[in-house]
PDB file of C-alpha atoms in Angstrom:
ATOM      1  CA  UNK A   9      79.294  43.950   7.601  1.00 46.00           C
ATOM      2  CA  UNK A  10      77.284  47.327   7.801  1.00 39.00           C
ATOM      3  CA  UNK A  11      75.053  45.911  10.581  1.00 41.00           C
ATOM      4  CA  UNK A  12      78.100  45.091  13.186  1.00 44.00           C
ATOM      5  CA  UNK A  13      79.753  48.621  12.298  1.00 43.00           C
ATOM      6  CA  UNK A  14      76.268  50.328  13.372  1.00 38.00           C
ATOM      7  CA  UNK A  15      76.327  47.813  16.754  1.00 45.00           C
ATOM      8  CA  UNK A  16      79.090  48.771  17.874  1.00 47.00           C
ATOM      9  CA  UNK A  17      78.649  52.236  17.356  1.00 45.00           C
ATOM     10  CA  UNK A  18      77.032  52.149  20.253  1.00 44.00           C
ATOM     11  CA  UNK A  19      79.832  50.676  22.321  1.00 46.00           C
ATOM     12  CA  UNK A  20      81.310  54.126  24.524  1.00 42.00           C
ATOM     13  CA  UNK A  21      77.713  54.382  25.470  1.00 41.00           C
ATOM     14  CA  UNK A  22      76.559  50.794  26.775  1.00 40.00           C
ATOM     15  CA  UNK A  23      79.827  50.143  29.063  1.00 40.00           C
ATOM     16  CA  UNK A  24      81.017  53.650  29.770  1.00 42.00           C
ATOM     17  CA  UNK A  25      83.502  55.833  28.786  1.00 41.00           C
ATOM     18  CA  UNK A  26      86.622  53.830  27.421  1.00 38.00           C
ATOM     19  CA  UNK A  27      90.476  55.663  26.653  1.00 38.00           C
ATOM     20  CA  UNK A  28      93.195  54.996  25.091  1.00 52.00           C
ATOM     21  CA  UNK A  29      96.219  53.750  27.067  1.00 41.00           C
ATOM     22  CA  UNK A  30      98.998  53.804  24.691  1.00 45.00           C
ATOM     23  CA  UNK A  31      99.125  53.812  20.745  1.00 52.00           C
ATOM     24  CA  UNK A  32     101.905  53.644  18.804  1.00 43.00           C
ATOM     25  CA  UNK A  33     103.237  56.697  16.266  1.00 42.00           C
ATOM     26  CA  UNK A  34     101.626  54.397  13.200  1.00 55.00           C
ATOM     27  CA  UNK A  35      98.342  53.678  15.365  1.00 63.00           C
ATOM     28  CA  UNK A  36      98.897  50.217  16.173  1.00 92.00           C
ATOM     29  CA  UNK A  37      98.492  48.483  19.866  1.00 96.00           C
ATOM     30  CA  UNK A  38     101.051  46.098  21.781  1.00 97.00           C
ATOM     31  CA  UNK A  39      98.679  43.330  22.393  1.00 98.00           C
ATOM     32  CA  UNK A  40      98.922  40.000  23.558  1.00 98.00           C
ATOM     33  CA  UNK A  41      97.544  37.294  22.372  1.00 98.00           C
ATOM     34  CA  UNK A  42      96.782  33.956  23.838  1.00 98.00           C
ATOM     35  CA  UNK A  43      93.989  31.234  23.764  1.00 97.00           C
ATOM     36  CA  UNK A  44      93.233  28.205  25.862  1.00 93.00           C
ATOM     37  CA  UNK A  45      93.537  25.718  22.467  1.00 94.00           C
ATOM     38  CA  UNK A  46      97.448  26.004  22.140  1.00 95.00           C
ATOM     39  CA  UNK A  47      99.907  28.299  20.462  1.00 96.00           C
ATOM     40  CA  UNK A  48      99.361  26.176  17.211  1.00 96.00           C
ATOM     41  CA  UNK A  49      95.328  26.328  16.990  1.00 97.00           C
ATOM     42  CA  UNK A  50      93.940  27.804  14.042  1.00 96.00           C
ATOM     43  CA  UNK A  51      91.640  30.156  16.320  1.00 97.00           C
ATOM     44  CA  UNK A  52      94.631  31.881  17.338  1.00 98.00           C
ATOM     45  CA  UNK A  53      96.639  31.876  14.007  1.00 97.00           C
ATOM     46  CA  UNK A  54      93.325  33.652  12.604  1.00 97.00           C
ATOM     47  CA  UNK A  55      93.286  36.235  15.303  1.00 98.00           C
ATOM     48  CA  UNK A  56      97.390  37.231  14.571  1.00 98.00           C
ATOM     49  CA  UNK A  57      96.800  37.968  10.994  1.00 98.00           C
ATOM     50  CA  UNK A  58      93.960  39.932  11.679  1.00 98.00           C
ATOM     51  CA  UNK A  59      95.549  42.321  14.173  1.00 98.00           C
ATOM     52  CA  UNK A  60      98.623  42.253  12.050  1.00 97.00           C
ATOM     53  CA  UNK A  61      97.139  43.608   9.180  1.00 97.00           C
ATOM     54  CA  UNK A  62      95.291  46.764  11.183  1.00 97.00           C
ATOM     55  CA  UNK A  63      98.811  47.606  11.851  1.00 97.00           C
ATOM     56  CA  UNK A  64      99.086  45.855  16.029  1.00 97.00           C
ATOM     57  CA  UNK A  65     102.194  44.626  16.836  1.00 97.00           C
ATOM     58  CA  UNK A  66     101.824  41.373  18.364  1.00 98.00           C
ATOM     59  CA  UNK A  67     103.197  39.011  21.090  1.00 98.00           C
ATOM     60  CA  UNK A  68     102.083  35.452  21.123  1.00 98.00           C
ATOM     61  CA  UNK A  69     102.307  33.477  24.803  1.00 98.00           C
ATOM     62  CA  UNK A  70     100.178  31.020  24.510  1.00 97.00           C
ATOM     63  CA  UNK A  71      99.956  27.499  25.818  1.00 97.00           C
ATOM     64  CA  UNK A  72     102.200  24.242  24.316  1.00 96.00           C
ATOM     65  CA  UNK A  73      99.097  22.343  24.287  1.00 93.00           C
ATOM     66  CA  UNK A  74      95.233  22.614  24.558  1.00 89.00           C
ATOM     67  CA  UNK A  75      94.158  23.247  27.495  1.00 92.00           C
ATOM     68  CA  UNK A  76      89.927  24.046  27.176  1.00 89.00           C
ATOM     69  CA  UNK A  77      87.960  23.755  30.469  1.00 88.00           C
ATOM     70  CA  UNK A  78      91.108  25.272  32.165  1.00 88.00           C
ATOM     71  CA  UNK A  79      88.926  28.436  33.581  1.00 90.00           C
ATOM     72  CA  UNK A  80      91.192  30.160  36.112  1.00 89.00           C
ATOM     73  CA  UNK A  81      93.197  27.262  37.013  1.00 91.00           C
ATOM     74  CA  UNK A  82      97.210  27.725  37.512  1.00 92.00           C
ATOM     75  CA  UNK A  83     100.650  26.168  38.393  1.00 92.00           C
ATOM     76  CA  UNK A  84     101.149  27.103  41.708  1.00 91.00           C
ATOM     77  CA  UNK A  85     104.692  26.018  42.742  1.00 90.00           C
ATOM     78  CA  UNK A  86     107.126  24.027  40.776  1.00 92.00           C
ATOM     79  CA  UNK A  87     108.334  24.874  37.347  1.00 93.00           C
ATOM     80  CA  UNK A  88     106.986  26.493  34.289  1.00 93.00           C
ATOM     81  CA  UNK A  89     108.574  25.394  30.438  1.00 96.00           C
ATOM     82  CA  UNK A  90     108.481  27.663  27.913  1.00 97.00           C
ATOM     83  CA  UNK A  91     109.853  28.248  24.156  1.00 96.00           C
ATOM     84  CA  UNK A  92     110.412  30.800  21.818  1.00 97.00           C
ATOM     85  CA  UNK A  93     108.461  29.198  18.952  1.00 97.00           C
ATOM     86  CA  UNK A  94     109.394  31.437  15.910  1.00 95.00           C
ATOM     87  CA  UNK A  95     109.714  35.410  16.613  1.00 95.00           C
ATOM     88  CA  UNK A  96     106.846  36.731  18.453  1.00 96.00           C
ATOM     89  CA  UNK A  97     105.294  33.493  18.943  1.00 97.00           C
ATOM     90  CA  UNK A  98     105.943  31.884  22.605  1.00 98.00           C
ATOM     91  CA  UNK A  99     104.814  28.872  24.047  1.00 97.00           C
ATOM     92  CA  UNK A 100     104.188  28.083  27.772  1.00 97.00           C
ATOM     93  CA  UNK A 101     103.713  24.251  29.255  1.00 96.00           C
ATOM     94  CA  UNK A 102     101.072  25.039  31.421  1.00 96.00           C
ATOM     95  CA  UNK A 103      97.300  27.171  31.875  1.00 96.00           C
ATOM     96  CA  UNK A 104      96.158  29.928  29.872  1.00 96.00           C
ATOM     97  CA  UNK A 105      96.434  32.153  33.222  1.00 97.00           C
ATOM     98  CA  UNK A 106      99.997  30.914  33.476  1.00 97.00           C
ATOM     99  CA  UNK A 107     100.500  31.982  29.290  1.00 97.00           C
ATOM    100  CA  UNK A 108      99.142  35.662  30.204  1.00 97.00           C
ATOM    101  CA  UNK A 109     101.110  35.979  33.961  1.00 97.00           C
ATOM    102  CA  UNK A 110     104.061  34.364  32.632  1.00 97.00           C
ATOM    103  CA  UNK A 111     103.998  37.161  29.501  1.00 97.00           C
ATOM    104  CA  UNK A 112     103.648  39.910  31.672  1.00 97.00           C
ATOM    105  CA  UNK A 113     106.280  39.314  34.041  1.00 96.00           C
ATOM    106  CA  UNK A 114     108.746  37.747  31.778  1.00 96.00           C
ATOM    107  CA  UNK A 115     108.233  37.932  27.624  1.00 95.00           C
ATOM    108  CA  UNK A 116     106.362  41.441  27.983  1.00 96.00           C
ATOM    109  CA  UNK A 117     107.812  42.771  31.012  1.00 94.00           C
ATOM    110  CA  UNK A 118     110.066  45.060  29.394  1.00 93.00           C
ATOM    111  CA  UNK A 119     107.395  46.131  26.719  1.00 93.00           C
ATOM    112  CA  UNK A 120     104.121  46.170  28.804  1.00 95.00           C
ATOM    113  CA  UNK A 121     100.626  45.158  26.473  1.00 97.00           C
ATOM    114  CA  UNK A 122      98.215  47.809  25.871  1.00 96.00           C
ATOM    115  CA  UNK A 123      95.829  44.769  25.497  1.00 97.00           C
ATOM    116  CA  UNK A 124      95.333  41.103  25.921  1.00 98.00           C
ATOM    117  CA  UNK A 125      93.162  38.990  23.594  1.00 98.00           C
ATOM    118  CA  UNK A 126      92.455  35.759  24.461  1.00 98.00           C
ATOM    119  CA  UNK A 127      91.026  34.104  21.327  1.00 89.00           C
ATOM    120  CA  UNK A 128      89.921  32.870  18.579  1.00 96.00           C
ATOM    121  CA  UNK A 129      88.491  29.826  20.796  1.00 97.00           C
ATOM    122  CA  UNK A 130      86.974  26.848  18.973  1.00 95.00           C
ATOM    123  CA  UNK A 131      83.610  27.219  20.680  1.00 94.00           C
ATOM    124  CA  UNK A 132      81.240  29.703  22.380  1.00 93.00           C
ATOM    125  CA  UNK A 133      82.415  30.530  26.106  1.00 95.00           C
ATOM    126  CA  UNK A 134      78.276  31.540  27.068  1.00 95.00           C
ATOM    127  CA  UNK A 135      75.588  31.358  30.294  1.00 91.00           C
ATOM    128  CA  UNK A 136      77.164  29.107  32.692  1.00 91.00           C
ATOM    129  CA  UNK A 137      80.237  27.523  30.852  1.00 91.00           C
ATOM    130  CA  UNK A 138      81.951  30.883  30.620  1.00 92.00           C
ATOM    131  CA  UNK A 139      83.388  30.301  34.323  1.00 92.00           C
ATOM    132  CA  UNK A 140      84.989  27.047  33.346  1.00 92.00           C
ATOM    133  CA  UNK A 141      86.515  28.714  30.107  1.00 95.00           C
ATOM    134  CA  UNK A 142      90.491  28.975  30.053  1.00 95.00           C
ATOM    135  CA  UNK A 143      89.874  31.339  27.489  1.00 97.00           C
ATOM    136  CA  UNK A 144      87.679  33.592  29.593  1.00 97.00           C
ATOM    137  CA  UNK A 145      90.377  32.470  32.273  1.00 96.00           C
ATOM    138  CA  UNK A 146      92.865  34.617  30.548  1.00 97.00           C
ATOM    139  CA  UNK A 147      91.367  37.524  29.995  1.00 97.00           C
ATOM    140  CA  UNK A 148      90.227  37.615  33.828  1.00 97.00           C
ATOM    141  CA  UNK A 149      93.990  36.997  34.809  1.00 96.00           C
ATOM    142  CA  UNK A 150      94.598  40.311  31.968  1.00 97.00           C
ATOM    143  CA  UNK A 151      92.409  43.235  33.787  1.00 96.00           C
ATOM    144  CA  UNK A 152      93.494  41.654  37.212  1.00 95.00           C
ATOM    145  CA  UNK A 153      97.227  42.853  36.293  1.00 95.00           C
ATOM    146  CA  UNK A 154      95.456  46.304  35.225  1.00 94.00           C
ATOM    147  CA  UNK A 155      95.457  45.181  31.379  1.00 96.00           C
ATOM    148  CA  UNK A 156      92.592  45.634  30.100  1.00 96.00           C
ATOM    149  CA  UNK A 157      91.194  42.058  27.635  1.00 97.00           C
ATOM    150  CA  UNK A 158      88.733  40.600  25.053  1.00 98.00           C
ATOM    151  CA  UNK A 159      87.968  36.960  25.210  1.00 98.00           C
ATOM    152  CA  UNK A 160      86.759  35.713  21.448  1.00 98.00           C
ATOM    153  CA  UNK A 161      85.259  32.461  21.072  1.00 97.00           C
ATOM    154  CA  UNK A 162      83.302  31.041  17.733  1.00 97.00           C
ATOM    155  CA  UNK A 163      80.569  28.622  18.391  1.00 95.00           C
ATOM    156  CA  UNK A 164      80.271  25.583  17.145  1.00 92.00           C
ATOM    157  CA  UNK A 165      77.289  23.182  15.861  1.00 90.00           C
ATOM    158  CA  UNK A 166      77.519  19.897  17.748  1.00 90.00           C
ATOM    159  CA  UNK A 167      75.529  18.296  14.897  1.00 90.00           C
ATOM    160  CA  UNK A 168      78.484  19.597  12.193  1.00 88.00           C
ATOM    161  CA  UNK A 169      80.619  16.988  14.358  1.00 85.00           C
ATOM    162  CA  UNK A 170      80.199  14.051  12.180  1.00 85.00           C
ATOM    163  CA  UNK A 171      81.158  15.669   8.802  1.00 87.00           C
ATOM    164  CA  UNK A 172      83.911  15.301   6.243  1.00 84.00           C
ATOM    165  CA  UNK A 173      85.337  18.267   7.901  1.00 88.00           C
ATOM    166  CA  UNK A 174      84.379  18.492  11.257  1.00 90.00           C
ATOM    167  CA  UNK A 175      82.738  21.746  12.133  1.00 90.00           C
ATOM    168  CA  UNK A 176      83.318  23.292   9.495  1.00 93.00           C
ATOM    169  CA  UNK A 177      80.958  26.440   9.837  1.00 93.00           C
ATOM    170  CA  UNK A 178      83.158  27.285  12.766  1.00 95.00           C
ATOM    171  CA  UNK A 179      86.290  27.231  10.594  1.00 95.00           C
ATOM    172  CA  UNK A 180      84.816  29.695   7.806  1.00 95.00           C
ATOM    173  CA  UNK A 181      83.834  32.216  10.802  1.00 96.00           C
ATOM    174  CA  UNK A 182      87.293  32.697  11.956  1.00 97.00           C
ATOM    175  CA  UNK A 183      88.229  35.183   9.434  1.00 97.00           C
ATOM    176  CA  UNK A 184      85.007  37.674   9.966  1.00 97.00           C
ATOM    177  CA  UNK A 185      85.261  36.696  13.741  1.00 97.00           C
ATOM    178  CA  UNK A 186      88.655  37.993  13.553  1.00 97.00           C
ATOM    179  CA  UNK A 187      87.939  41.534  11.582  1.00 97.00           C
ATOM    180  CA  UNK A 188      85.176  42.140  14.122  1.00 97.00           C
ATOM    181  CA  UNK A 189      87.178  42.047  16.704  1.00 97.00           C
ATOM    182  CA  UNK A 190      89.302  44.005  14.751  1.00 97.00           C
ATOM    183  CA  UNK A 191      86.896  46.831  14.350  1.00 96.00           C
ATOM    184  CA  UNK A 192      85.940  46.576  18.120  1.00 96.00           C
ATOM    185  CA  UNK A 193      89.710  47.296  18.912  1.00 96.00           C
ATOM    186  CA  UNK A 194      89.702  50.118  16.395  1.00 95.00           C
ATOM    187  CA  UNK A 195      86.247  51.581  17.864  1.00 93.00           C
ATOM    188  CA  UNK A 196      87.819  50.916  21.585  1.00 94.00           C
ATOM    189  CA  UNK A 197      90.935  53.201  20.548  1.00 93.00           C
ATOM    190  CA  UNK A 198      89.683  55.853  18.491  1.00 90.00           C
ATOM    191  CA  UNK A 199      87.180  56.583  21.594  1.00 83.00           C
ATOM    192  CA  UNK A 200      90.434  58.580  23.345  1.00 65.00           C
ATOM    193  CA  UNK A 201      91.333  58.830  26.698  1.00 58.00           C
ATOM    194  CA  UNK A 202      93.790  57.379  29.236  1.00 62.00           C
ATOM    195  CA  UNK A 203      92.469  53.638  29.069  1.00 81.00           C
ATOM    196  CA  UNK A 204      90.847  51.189  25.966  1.00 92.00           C
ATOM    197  CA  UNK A 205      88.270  49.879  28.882  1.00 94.00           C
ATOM    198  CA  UNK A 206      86.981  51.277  32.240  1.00 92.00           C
ATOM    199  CA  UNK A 207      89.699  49.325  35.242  1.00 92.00           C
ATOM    200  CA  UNK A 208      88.999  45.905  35.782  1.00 92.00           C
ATOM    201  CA  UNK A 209      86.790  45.537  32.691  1.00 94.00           C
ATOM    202  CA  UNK A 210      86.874  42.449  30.083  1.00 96.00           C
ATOM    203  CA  UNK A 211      84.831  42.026  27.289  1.00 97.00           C
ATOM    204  CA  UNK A 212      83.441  38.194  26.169  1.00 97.00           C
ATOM    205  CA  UNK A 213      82.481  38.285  22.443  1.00 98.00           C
ATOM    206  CA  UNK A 214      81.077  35.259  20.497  1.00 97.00           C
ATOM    207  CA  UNK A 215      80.839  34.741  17.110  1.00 98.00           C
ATOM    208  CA  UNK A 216      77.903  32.607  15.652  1.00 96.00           C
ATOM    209  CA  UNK A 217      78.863  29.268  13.615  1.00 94.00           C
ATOM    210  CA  UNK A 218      77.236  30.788  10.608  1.00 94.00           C
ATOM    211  CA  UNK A 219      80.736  29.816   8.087  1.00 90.00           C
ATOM    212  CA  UNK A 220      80.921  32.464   5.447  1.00 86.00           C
ATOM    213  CA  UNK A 221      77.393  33.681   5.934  1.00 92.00           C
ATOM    214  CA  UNK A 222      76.670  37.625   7.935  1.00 93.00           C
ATOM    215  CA  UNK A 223      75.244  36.846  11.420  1.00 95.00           C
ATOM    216  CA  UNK A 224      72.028  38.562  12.428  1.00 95.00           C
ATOM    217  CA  UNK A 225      73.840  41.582  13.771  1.00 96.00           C
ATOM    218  CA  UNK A 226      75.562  41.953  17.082  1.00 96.00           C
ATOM    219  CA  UNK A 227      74.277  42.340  20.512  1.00 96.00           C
ATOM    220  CA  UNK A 228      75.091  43.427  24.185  1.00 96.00           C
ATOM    221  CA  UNK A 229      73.957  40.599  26.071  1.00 95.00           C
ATOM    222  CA  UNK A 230      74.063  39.238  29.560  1.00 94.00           C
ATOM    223  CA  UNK A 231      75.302  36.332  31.047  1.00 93.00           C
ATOM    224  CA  UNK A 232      72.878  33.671  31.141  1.00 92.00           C
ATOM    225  CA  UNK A 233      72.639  31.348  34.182  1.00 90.00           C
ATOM    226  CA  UNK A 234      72.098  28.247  31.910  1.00 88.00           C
ATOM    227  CA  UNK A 235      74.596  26.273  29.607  1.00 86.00           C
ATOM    228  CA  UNK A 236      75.212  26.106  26.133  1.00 84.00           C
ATOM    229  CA  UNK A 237      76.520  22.412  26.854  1.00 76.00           C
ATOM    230  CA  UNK A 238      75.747  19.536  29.178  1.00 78.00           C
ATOM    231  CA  UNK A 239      78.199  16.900  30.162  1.00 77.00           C
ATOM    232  CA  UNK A 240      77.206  13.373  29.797  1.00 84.00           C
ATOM    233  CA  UNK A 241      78.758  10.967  31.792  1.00 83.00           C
ATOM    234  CA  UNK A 242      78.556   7.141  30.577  1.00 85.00           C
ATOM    235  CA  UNK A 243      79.720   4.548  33.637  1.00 85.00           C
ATOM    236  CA  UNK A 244      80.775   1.417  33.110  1.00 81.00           C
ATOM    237  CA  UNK A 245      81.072  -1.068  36.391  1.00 80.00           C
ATOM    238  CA  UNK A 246      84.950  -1.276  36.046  1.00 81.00           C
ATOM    239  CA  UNK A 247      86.187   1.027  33.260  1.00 78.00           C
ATOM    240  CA  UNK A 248      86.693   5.083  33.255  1.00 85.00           C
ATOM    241  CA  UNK A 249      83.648   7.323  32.908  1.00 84.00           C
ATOM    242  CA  UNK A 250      83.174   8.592  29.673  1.00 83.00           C
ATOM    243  CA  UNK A 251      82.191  12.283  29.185  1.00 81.00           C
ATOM    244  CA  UNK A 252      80.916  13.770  26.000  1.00 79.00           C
ATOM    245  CA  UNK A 253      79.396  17.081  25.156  1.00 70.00           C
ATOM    246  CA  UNK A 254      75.537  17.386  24.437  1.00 74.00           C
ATOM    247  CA  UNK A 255      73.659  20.349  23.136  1.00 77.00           C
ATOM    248  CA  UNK A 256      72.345  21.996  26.273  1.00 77.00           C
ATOM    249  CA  UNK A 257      68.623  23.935  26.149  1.00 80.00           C
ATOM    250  CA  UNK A 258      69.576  27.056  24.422  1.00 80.00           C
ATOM    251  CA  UNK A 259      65.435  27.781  24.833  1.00 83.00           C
ATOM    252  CA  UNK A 260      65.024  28.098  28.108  1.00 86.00           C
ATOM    253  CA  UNK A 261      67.699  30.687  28.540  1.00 87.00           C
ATOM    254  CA  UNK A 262      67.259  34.547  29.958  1.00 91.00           C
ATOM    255  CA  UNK A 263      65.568  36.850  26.759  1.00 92.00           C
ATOM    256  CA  UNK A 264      68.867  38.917  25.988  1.00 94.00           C
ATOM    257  CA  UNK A 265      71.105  36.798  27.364  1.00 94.00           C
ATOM    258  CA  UNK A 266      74.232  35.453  25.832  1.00 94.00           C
ATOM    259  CA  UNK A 267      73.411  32.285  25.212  1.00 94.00           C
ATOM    260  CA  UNK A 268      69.844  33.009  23.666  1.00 94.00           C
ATOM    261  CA  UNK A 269      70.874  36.070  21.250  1.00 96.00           C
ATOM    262  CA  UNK A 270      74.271  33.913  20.114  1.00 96.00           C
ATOM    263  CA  UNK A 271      71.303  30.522  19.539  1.00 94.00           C
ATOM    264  CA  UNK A 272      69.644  33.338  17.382  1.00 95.00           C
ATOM    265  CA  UNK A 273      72.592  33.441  15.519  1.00 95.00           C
ATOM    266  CA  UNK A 274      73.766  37.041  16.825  1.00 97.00           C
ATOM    267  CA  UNK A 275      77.095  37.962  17.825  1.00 97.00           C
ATOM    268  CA  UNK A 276      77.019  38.487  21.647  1.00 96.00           C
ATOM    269  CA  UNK A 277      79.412  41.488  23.415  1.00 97.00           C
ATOM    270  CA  UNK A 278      79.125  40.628  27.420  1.00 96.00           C
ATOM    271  CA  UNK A 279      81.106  42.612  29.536  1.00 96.00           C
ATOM    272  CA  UNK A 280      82.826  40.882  32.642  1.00 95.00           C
ATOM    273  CA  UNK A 281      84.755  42.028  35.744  1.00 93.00           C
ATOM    274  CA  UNK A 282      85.894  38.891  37.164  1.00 90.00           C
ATOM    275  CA  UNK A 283      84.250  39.553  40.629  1.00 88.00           C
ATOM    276  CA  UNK A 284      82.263  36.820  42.510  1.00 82.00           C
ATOM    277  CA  UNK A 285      81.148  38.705  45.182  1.00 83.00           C
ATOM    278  CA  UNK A 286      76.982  38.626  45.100  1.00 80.00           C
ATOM    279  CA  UNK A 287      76.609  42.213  46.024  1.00 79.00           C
ATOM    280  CA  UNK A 288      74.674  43.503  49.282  1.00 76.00           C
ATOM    281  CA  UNK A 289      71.388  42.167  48.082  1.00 79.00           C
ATOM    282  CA  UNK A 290      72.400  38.590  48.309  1.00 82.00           C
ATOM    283  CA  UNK A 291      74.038  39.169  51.358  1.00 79.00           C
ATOM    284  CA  UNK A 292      71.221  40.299  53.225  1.00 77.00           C
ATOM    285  CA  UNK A 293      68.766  37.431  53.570  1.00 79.00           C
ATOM    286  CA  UNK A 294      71.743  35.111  53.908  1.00 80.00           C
ATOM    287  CA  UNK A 295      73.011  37.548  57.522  1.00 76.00           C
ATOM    288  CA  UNK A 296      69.650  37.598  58.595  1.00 77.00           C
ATOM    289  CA  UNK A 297      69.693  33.875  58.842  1.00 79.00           C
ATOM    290  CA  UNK A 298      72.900  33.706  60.765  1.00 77.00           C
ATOM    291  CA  UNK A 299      73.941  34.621  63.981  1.00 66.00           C
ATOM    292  CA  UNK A 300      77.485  35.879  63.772  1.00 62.00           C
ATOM    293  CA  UNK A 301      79.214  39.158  65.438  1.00 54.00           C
ATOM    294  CA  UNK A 302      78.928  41.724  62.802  1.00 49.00           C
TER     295      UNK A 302
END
């Protein structure tokens, strides 16, 4: 894929100097890997093979079941299951912030991660949505224990939902989705240094639901403000609401954003901190409209 390699070429230069925490004598990372779809999900099955093969070694902690729309969400008192699936491979009943805390205090405490990646997610984690994405979740949870984290999600085609075989497009793009993050690992490391990202740094990649086909190329993109999906609530008088996913208005988004490049059928890089704060100059005109001691 000659036009992602030259992309991400550029990747030192867009989000700073990166370095390389810790590789192994045969080059390989520790790296854990989770998801928000479940241990089992093919997203995540993808993703281990892929990082396998360039020589990682990898711990799975991941949770039992699916648990999209999770965002930061986690078990706050009571108690946690888990289970050592097969070797390597763990699963935890609870959030995907609960897999990746869990894994770091417990399965890799004794063996610390060079790198979390949450991912392969069934579905692009863009604009708005991204902050109620478990997978996104994780990776935020990652770089807030100092590791640094790539979220990976592969979009899907809402109109591909009716078929034979159900999005099927998505399902062929887990395999390149998978090498490119591959590559961006490999790029992140070979860089050199003392860290693979700057502190507190995550990066949210989507794929395009392309199937076997190249995407345009890839992209740094920012966050848009609007959604890739809207929620649509059907209300009965007496029954349960019913919620269903719609396609959201992928046109009206930001030029350069995330959610407009990945519509173009680009492969978006967005680079996240996991800080709300609104910075000083959305402070300002909210202070000058209140009259507290300050």
């Amino acid at each position: 894929m000659r036009t992602t390699l030259v992309c991400l070429a550029a990747l030192s230069l867009i989000i700073g100097p990166t370095r390389l925490a810790a590789v192994q004598a045969d080059g390989g990372l520790n790296v854990m890997l989770t998801n928000d779809d479940g241990y089992r999900a093919p997203g995540i099955a993808a993703m281990k093979v892929a990082l396998e093969a360039a020589g990682h070694r990898v711990t799975v902690v991941a949770p039992l079941s699916n648990q999209s729309g999770a965002g930061m969400s986690l078990t706050t008192s009571g108690t946690l299951d888990y289970s050592l699936q097969e070797e390597g491979v763990w699963s935890v009943d609870g959030k995907p912030v609960d897999a990746v805390a869990l894994g770091l205090v417990h399965m890799m405490r004794e063996d610390r991660p060079d790198l979390v990646v949450s991912g392969l997610n069934f579905g692009q984690n863009v604009g708005a949505d991204a902050a109620h994405s478990g997978t996104i979740g994780a990776a935020i949870m990652a770089i807030r224990a100092g590791i640094p984290a790539i979220a990976v999600s592969v979009a899907v085609d809402l109109r591909e939902r009716e078929q034979s075989t159900p999005f099927s497009s998505t399902l062929q793009a887990f395999e390149p989705a998978a090498d490119l993050v591959v590559e961006i690992v490999r790029q992140l490391a070979e860089s050199g240094g003392s860290g693979l990202l700057p502190p507190q740094t995550a990066l949210s990649v989507n794929y395009p639901a392309v199937g076997a086909d190249e995407p345009e190329g890839v992209r740094f993109a920012t966050v848009s403000t609007f959604r890739a999906f809207r929620r649509v609530y059907s209300v009965s008088e007496n029954g349960p609401a019913r919620v269903e996913f719609a396609s959201g208005n992928p046109e009206r988004a930001e030029q350069g954003s995330d959610l407009a490049l990945l519509s173009a059928g680009y492969v978006t890089i967005s680079v996240l901190d996991g800080d709300w704060d609104a910075g000083r100059d959305s402070w300002e005109p909210v202070l000058q409209r209140l009259i507290i001691e300050r």
